Amino acid sequence: MRCPKCNSALDAEYDYKLIQRTIRKDEFMRECPGHWKYWAFMPVGDLSRIVAMGEGGTPLIDLTRLLPRAKKFLVKYEAANPTGSFKDRGSSLEITKAVTWGRKRVVIASTGNMGSSVAAFAAFARLRCKIILPDFVNTTKIVQMKAYGAEIELTSGDYADAMEIAENQVRSDPKSFLAGDYPWRCEGTKTVGFEIADQMYWHVPDAVIAPIGNGTLIWSVWKAFKELMITGITDALPFMIGVQAERCDPVVRAWEERTDTIVPIEDPRTVASAIACGTPIDGLLALKAIRESGGICVRVTDEEILRARDELGSNGVFVEPSGAVSFAGARKTGDLLDQKTVVCIATGHGLKDMYGIE
Ligand SMILES: *Cc1c(COP(=O)(O)O)cnc(C)c1O
């Protein structure tokens, strides 16, 4: 699942001319937004075998009052997915692959949400599921995984250690499927980007803001916007703003230092536990998305994250701390967003982690 040369994630390439011929542009542009509408941009051959639970089709909410210097400030509320985070988009495609290949068991390392999501889709497809977790993952998320019947293994190491354990277990069991931040997940996650453009009647926003944990989300969204342009569906690209927590900021550091070397963060701890990835597997791709798009990378403190979480909540949008990271980041962009159309990705549901709410 990784490049033997640089050890970073693999990327899928398509024949875009073929995609252009496959979709009927007028119909495609008018059809209701939703995850599997964009199947032509995903590596699936047989649509009758997809494992779908109503993922995607999440609201794009106008909250310009929270960032009045922007022309428009929209929040993509990914909490509205079946298990409460955008991870369901990638899981849907991954479990589709696992089923197509006849695998009986799924193994995954997770900081919480990916585990819950894969557990749900695996249970729905009647596959067994094993999840390896760092022991700092909050108990609510573990309860959610158990509710879906998954087997849990805790490690005292961090997320990178959990990934290694998962990869080793799959290597020793050929009937199992390794889920996680690998190419299939990225291809499924792209639909966040397709939907944003679609919900804006195919007008591309000026800026898209996303949190960076492993970096898969921001890269996938960027890839989606590029693919829409390559296939002639849109005619512009947004700039991407990546946001990390102060105590786990390896991508921000590499961006500031203009290097291609991501130095791992030891013992990453932040209230935004879903982005506590000290060794981000798609970190270089996240950097690439930010650089290619002419965007920036910012860091926010735990305090700023919680304040953003509370503010979104008191405006009717309840997110977990990681889900407020992009909004906290929007506040730290100077005048970059003035008079711009901005979309902020609110990645996970508030009920998943209610840290500090009395
Ligand atoms: C996974 C996750 C992220 C980070 O996404 P990456 O693809 O790892 O960069 C952010 N917020 C929430 C709620 C998540 O579950």
XYZ file of N, CA and C in Angstrom, residues 125-298:
522
model
N -21.872 -5.318 6.022
C -21.522 -6.250 4.940
C -21.249 -7.654 5.471
N -21.443 -7.855 6.770
C -21.245 -9.153 7.430
C -19.797 -9.640 7.376
N -18.862 -8.699 7.600
C -17.453 -9.070 7.731
C -17.045 -8.860 9.178
N -16.068 -9.649 9.644
C -15.548 -9.411 10.990
C -14.619 -8.200 10.963
N -14.487 -7.527 12.103
C -13.683 -6.301 12.125
C -12.826 -6.240 13.381
N -11.533 -5.962 13.157
C -10.595 -5.840 14.277
C -9.998 -4.434 14.229
N -10.021 -3.739 15.377
C -9.530 -2.358 15.404
C -8.387 -2.206 16.407
N -7.271 -1.643 15.961
C -6.133 -1.398 16.851
C -6.136 0.093 17.201
N -6.129 0.397 18.492
C -6.257 1.792 18.928
C -5.149 2.201 19.885
N -4.649 3.449 19.756
C -3.792 3.985 20.812
C -4.673 4.172 22.066
N -4.102 4.044 23.260
C -4.970 4.036 24.445
C -5.534 5.404 24.833
N -5.176 6.485 24.085
C -5.758 7.787 24.423
C -7.103 8.035 23.727
N -7.521 7.119 22.883
C -8.803 7.307 22.179
C -9.942 7.351 23.195
N -10.847 8.314 23.026
C -11.864 8.483 24.070
C -12.881 7.351 24.104
N -13.415 7.119 25.292
C -14.223 5.927 25.521
C -15.525 5.930 24.724
N -16.085 7.115 24.473
C -17.329 7.154 23.693
C -17.119 6.512 22.326
N -15.963 6.807 21.720
C -15.694 6.256 20.390
C -15.496 4.742 20.466
N -14.860 4.280 21.553
C -14.682 2.831 21.709
C -16.046 2.150 21.888
N -16.924 2.800 22.642
C -18.279 2.256 22.821
C -18.975 2.127 21.462
N -18.819 3.156 20.639
C -19.447 3.115 19.310
C -18.931 1.917 18.498
N -17.608 1.683 18.544
C -17.045 0.538 17.807
C -17.593 -0.776 18.337
N -17.717 -0.849 19.672
C -18.239 -2.085 20.277
C -19.695 -2.295 19.876
N -20.439 -1.197 19.798
C -21.847 -1.306 19.404
C -21.979 -1.945 18.031
N -20.971 -1.721 17.172
C -21.003 -2.326 15.838
C -20.385 -3.728 15.845
N -20.040 -4.204 17.046
C -19.569 -5.583 17.174
C -18.101 -5.801 16.839
N -17.304 -4.727 16.820
C -15.892 -4.886 16.451
C -15.071 -5.418 17.622
N -13.973 -6.096 17.290
C -13.022 -6.544 18.312
C -11.978 -5.438 18.468
N -11.671 -5.064 19.730
C -10.774 -3.929 19.997
C -9.456 -4.415 20.579
N -8.354 -3.868 20.105
C -7.043 -4.105 20.739
C -6.408 -2.751 21.023
N -6.066 -2.504 22.295
C -5.447 -1.223 22.663
C -3.933 -1.361 22.677
N -3.238 -0.290 22.228
C -1.786 -0.282 22.337
C -1.363 0.964 23.105
N -0.283 0.834 23.872
C 0.186 1.996 24.637
C 0.955 2.940 23.720
N 1.235 2.486 22.495
C 1.948 3.340 21.534
C 1.019 4.365 20.928
N 1.508 5.084 19.918
C 0.666 6.081 19.259
C 0.020 5.485 18.002
N -0.578 6.354 17.200
C -1.287 5.896 16.012
C -0.356 5.177 15.031
N 0.876 5.685 14.885
C 1.829 5.050 13.965
C 2.120 3.614 14.404
N 2.236 3.397 15.707
C 2.463 2.035 16.212
C 1.259 1.147 15.907
N 0.065 1.728 16.094
C -1.164 0.970 15.822
C -1.219 0.543 14.357
N -0.785 1.444 13.475
C -0.778 1.117 12.041
C 0.148 -0.045 11.737
N 1.301 -0.034 12.408
C 2.257 -1.105 12.159
C 1.688 -2.454 12.606
N 1.027 -2.437 13.760
C 0.418 -3.675 14.260
C -0.618 -4.177 13.251
N -1.477 -3.270 12.777
C -2.527 -3.655 11.830
C -1.904 -4.229 10.551
N -0.890 -3.553 10.029
C -0.267 -4.012 8.783
C 0.347 -5.400 8.950
N 0.977 -5.638 10.108
C 1.565 -6.964 10.356
C 0.507 -8.053 10.446
N -0.638 -7.721 11.102
C -1.690 -8.731 11.248
C -2.273 -9.115 9.893
N -2.398 -8.146 9.003
C -2.960 -8.441 7.680
C -1.967 -9.258 6.845
N -0.682 -8.939 6.989
C 0.343 -9.689 6.263
C 0.292 -11.177 6.616
N -0.054 -11.495 7.870
C -0.047 -12.895 8.285
C -1.406 -13.571 8.080
N -2.388 -12.863 7.522
C -3.705 -13.472 7.282
C -4.259 -13.017 5.926
N -4.034 -13.822 4.877
C -4.405 -13.412 3.523
C -5.911 -13.242 3.310
N -6.743 -13.739 4.209
C -8.188 -13.567 4.055
C -8.666 -12.234 4.637
N -7.711 -11.465 5.187
C -8.108 -10.206 5.807
C -7.810 -9.024 4.891
N -8.459 -7.906 5.164
C -8.344 -6.698 4.348
C -7.849 -5.568 5.234
N -6.813 -4.887 4.789
C -6.271 -3.765 5.555
C -7.016 -2.488 5.184
N -7.773 -1.958 6.154
C -8.454 -0.676 5.912
C -7.623 0.428 6.553
N -7.843 1.670 6.131
C -7.074 2.776 6.706
C -6.796 3.847 5.664
N -5.834 4.722 5.975
C -5.535 5.802 5.035
C -4.662 5.312 3.889
N -5.249 4.488 3.047
C -4.580 3.948 1.871
C -5.380 4.407 0.645
N -4.913 4.071 -0.570
C -5.515 4.682 -1.769
C -7.036 4.582 -1.886
N -7.658 3.475 -1.524
C -9.120 3.375 -1.689
C -9.823 4.433 -0.859
N -9.326 4.633 0.343
C -9.975 5.595 1.242
C -9.945 6.995 0.635
N -8.807 7.346 0.097
C -8.685 8.661 -0.536
C -9.701 8.798 -1.661
N -9.823 7.772 -2.489
C -10.746 7.850 -3.634
C -12.189 8.023 -3.176
N -12.554 7.400 -2.061
C -13.910 7.559 -1.531
C -14.118 8.927 -0.899
N -13.053 9.438 -0.281
C -13.148 10.716 0.436
C -13.283 11.906 -0.517
N -12.884 11.709 -1.764
C -12.994 12.794 -2.750
C -14.407 13.359 -2.844
N -15.400 12.528 -2.530
C -16.780 12.993 -2.749
C -17.155 14.183 -1.865
N -16.390 14.455 -0.799
C -16.609 15.697 -0.034
C -16.433 16.883 -0.984
N -15.371 16.841 -1.782
C -15.075 17.922 -2.720
C -16.109 18.011 -3.837
N -16.466 16.856 -4.425
C -17.475 16.868 -5.500
C -18.764 17.497 -4.998
N -19.168 17.075 -3.798
C -20.442 17.573 -3.258
C -20.425 19.078 -3.008
N -19.292 19.587 -2.516
C -19.211 21.034 -2.243
C -19.479 21.805 -3.538
N -18.773 21.446 -4.611
C -18.978 22.134 -5.896
C -20.417 21.960 -6.365
N -20.919 20.739 -6.250
C -22.274 20.409 -6.693
C -23.305 21.256 -5.933
N -23.149 21.351 -4.619
C -24.118 22.091 -3.799
C -24.038 23.598 -4.027
N -22.936 24.053 -4.641
C -22.823 25.477 -4.973
C -23.168 25.686 -6.449
N -23.949 24.746 -6.989
C -24.369 24.801 -8.399
C -23.165 24.885 -9.321
N -22.142 24.118 -8.965
C -20.913 23.974 -9.747
C -20.098 25.260 -9.823
N -20.339 26.185 -8.873
C -19.409 27.299 -8.708
C -18.400 26.873 -7.654
N -17.144 27.019 -7.963
C -16.104 26.563 -7.045
C -15.823 27.660 -6.015
N -15.772 27.315 -4.715
C -15.475 28.348 -3.715
C -14.043 28.876 -3.873
N -13.767 30.063 -3.315
C -12.399 30.599 -3.377
C -11.468 29.783 -2.492
N -11.968 29.402 -1.320
C -11.106 28.700 -0.368
C -11.843 27.538 0.281
N -11.112 26.449 0.541
C -11.648 25.332 1.318
C -10.696 25.101 2.487
N -11.257 25.012 3.684
C -10.436 24.832 4.882
C -10.695 23.449 5.479
N -9.620 22.707 5.728
C -9.763 21.358 6.272
C -8.740 21.115 7.375
N -9.116 20.313 8.377
C -8.120 19.903 9.377
C -7.178 18.887 8.740
N -5.973 18.774 9.275
C -5.034 17.753 8.791
C -4.654 16.825 9.936
N -5.039 15.552 9.802
C -4.562 14.520 10.721
C -3.523 13.739 9.947
N -3.974 12.714 9.220
C -3.084 12.008 8.305
C -2.904 12.750 6.992
N -3.786 13.716 6.726
C -3.680 14.492 5.490
C -4.520 13.951 4.346
N -5.222 12.859 4.578
C -6.006 12.227 3.508
C -7.165 13.120 3.054
N -7.855 13.722 4.019
C -9.020 14.542 3.676
C -8.644 15.702 2.768
N -7.662 16.488 3.173
C -7.348 17.696 2.397
C -6.835 17.323 1.002
N -6.040 16.257 0.907
C -5.541 15.821 -0.395
C -6.701 15.339 -1.277
N -7.606 14.564 -0.691
C -8.724 14.007 -1.461
C -9.611 15.115 -2.005
N -9.882 16.122 -1.180
C -10.750 17.220 -1.601
C -10.085 18.006 -2.728
N -8.794 18.229 -2.587
C -8.047 18.931 -3.642
C -8.073 18.131 -4.951
N -7.853 16.826 -4.826
C -7.865 15.961 -6.000
C -9.241 16.031 -6.690
N -10.297 16.063 -5.884
C -11.657 16.131 -6.441
C -11.840 17.402 -7.266
N -11.409 18.530 -6.721
C -11.575 19.780 -7.471
C -10.762 19.764 -8.767
N -9.569 19.151 -8.722
C -8.772 19.064 -9.944
C -9.470 18.187 -10.983
N -10.063 17.088 -10.511
C -10.723 16.173 -11.445
C -11.957 16.808 -12.099
N -12.670 17.623 -11.328
C -13.838 18.315 -11.898
C -13.394 19.263 -13.006
N -12.234 19.875 -12.808
C -11.742 20.808 -13.804
C -11.213 20.052 -15.026
N -10.467 18.979 -14.800
C -9.918 18.185 -15.920
C -11.043 17.675 -16.822
N -12.167 17.302 -16.218
C -13.262 16.735 -17.005
C -14.227 17.818 -17.498
N -13.881 19.066 -17.315
C -14.669 20.156 -17.886
C -15.991 20.427 -17.180
N -16.124 19.957 -15.951
C -17.378 20.196 -15.225
C -17.322 21.547 -14.515
N -16.139 21.924 -14.024
C -15.964 23.252 -13.422
C -14.817 23.958 -14.147
N -14.639 25.251 -13.835
C -13.576 25.975 -14.539
C -12.666 26.757 -13.592
N -12.643 26.353 -12.314
C -11.767 27.049 -11.370
C -11.344 26.086 -10.268
N -10.335 26.503 -9.497
C -9.871 25.695 -8.364
C -9.852 26.563 -7.120
N -10.141 25.996 -5.965
C -10.051 26.786 -4.730
C -8.603 26.779 -4.227
N -8.270 27.679 -3.293
C -7.018 27.441 -2.571
C -7.354 26.716 -1.276
N -6.431 25.843 -0.856
C -6.688 24.960 0.274
C -5.958 25.494 1.514
N -6.677 25.537 2.636
C -6.045 25.926 3.894
C -6.060 24.711 4.815
N -4.882 24.281 5.216
C -4.763 23.132 6.113
C -4.547 23.614 7.535
N -5.210 22.964 8.493
C -5.104 23.401 9.883
C -4.699 22.223 10.771
N -3.721 22.457 11.632
C -3.316 21.436 12.599
C -3.323 22.000 14.014
N -3.325 21.099 14.973
C -3.284 21.508 16.374
C -1.833 21.806 16.754
N -1.667 22.794 17.600
C -0.334 23.255 17.992
C 0.579 22.121 18.476
N -0.018 21.168 19.211
C 0.839 20.115 19.770
C 0.975 18.892 18.846
N 0.449 19.020 17.648
C 0.667 17.979 16.642
C 0.646 18.657 15.273
N 1.760 19.321 14.932
C 1.789 20.197 13.758
C 2.895 19.874 12.751
N 3.178 18.579 12.485
C 4.305 18.255 11.600
C 4.162 18.829 10.189
N 2.931 18.911 9.677
C 2.752 19.421 8.308
C 2.942 20.938 8.284
N 2.430 21.636 9.315
C 2.618 23.090 9.385
C 4.107 23.416 9.430
N 4.838 22.643 10.212
C 6.285 22.893 10.312
C 6.975 22.725 8.965
N 6.660 21.648 8.262
C 7.284 21.410 6.952
C 6.903 22.526 5.984
N 5.663 22.991 6.092
C 5.214 24.072 5.202
C 5.986 25.355 5.503
N 6.121 25.671 6.789
C 6.848 26.891 7.174
C 8.312 26.828 6.767
N 8.877 25.636 6.884
C 10.301 25.497 6.562
C 10.546 25.193 5.088
N 9.478 25.156 4.308
C 9.564 24.892 2.859
C 10.350 23.628 2.545
N 10.176 22.600 3.323
C 10.883 21.347 3.036
C 9.888 20.268 2.609
N 10.432 19.158 2.139
C 9.624 17.992 1.831
C 9.874 16.900 2.846
N 10.394 17.301 3.976
C 10.665 16.331 5.027
C 9.700 16.587 6.172
N 8.901 15.583 6.476
C 7.982 15.746 7.595
C 8.581 15.046 8.810
N 8.921 15.841 9.797
C 9.561 15.286 10.984
C 8.470 14.842 11.958
N 8.462 13.543 12.319
C 7.418 13.035 13.214
C 7.388 13.775 14.556
N 6.191 13.930 15.108
C 6.011 14.541 16.428
C 5.872 13.402 17.443
N 6.722 13.431 18.439
C 6.644 12.408 19.475
C 5.490 12.718 20.422
N 4.761 11.696 20.813
C 3.710 11.819 21.813
C 2.735 12.982 21.544
N 2.076 12.967 20.368
C 1.155 14.062 20.063
C -0.083 14.002 20.964
N -0.371 15.098 21.647
C -1.571 15.147 22.497
C -2.306 16.436 22.199
N -3.563 16.345 21.872
C -4.385 17.530 21.656
C -5.839 17.169 21.948
N -6.647 18.169 22.285
C -8.082 17.884 22.492
C -8.708 17.370 21.201
N -8.075 17.729 20.079
C -8.580 17.257 18.790
C -7.961 15.891 18.507
N -8.426 14.864 19.231
C -7.760 13.552 19.174
C -7.844 12.917 17.784
N -8.844 13.285 16.995
C -8.979 12.692 15.651
C -7.873 13.159 14.705
N -7.144 14.225 15.085
C -6.044 14.656 14.218
C -4.689 14.515 14.920
N -4.642 13.685 15.963
C -3.371 13.466 16.669
C -2.536 12.414 15.939
N -2.091 12.732 14.736
C -1.269 11.826 13.936
C 0.133 12.418 13.860
N 1.033 11.923 14.674
C 2.397 12.462 14.736
C 3.202 12.149 13.489
N 2.863 11.036 12.805
C 3.541 10.633 11.566
C 2.484 10.527 10.471
N 2.067 11.670 9.909
C 0.942 11.635 8.965
C 1.278 10.924 7.659
N 0.567 9.850 7.390
C 0.899 9.032 6.213
C 0.701 9.797 4.901
N -0.288 10.676 4.848
C -0.481 11.488 3.643
C 0.004 12.926 3.843
N 0.943 13.111 4.755
C 1.456 14.451 5.039
C 2.034 15.146 3.813
N 2.795 14.385 3.003
C 3.408 14.998 1.815
C 2.338 15.377 0.793
N 1.291 14.564 0.710
C 0.197 14.883 -0.211
C -0.569 16.112 0.281
N -0.710 16.231 1.595
C -1.376 17.419 2.155
C -0.581 18.671 1.789
N 0.744 18.580 1.942
C 1.612 19.710 1.573
C 1.460 20.054 0.099
N 1.392 19.001 -0.715
C 1.269 19.181 -2.156
C -0.040 19.913 -2.481
N -1.125 19.513 -1.816
C -2.426 20.158 -2.053
C -2.350 21.642 -1.717
N -1.721 21.947 -0.597
C -1.632 23.341 -0.152
C -0.745 24.150 -1.108
N 0.382 23.576 -1.482
C 1.312 24.294 -2.367
C 0.738 24.476 -3.760
N 0.237 23.397 -4.338
C -0.312 23.490 -5.714
C -1.441 24.504 -5.792
N -2.232 24.584 -4.725
C -3.428 25.427 -4.772
C -3.136 26.871 -4.376
N -1.911 27.128 -3.938
C -1.566 28.472 -3.474
C -2.185 28.802 -2.132
N -2.391 27.803 -1.325
C -3.005 28.002 -0.012
C -1.985 28.193 1.097
N -2.450 28.052 2.318
C -1.548 28.177 3.467
C -1.859 27.087 4.501
N -0.967 26.993 5.484
C -1.105 26.005 6.536
C -1.010 26.746 7.861
N -1.961 26.553 8.758
C -1.930 27.269 10.038
C -2.103 26.309 11.216
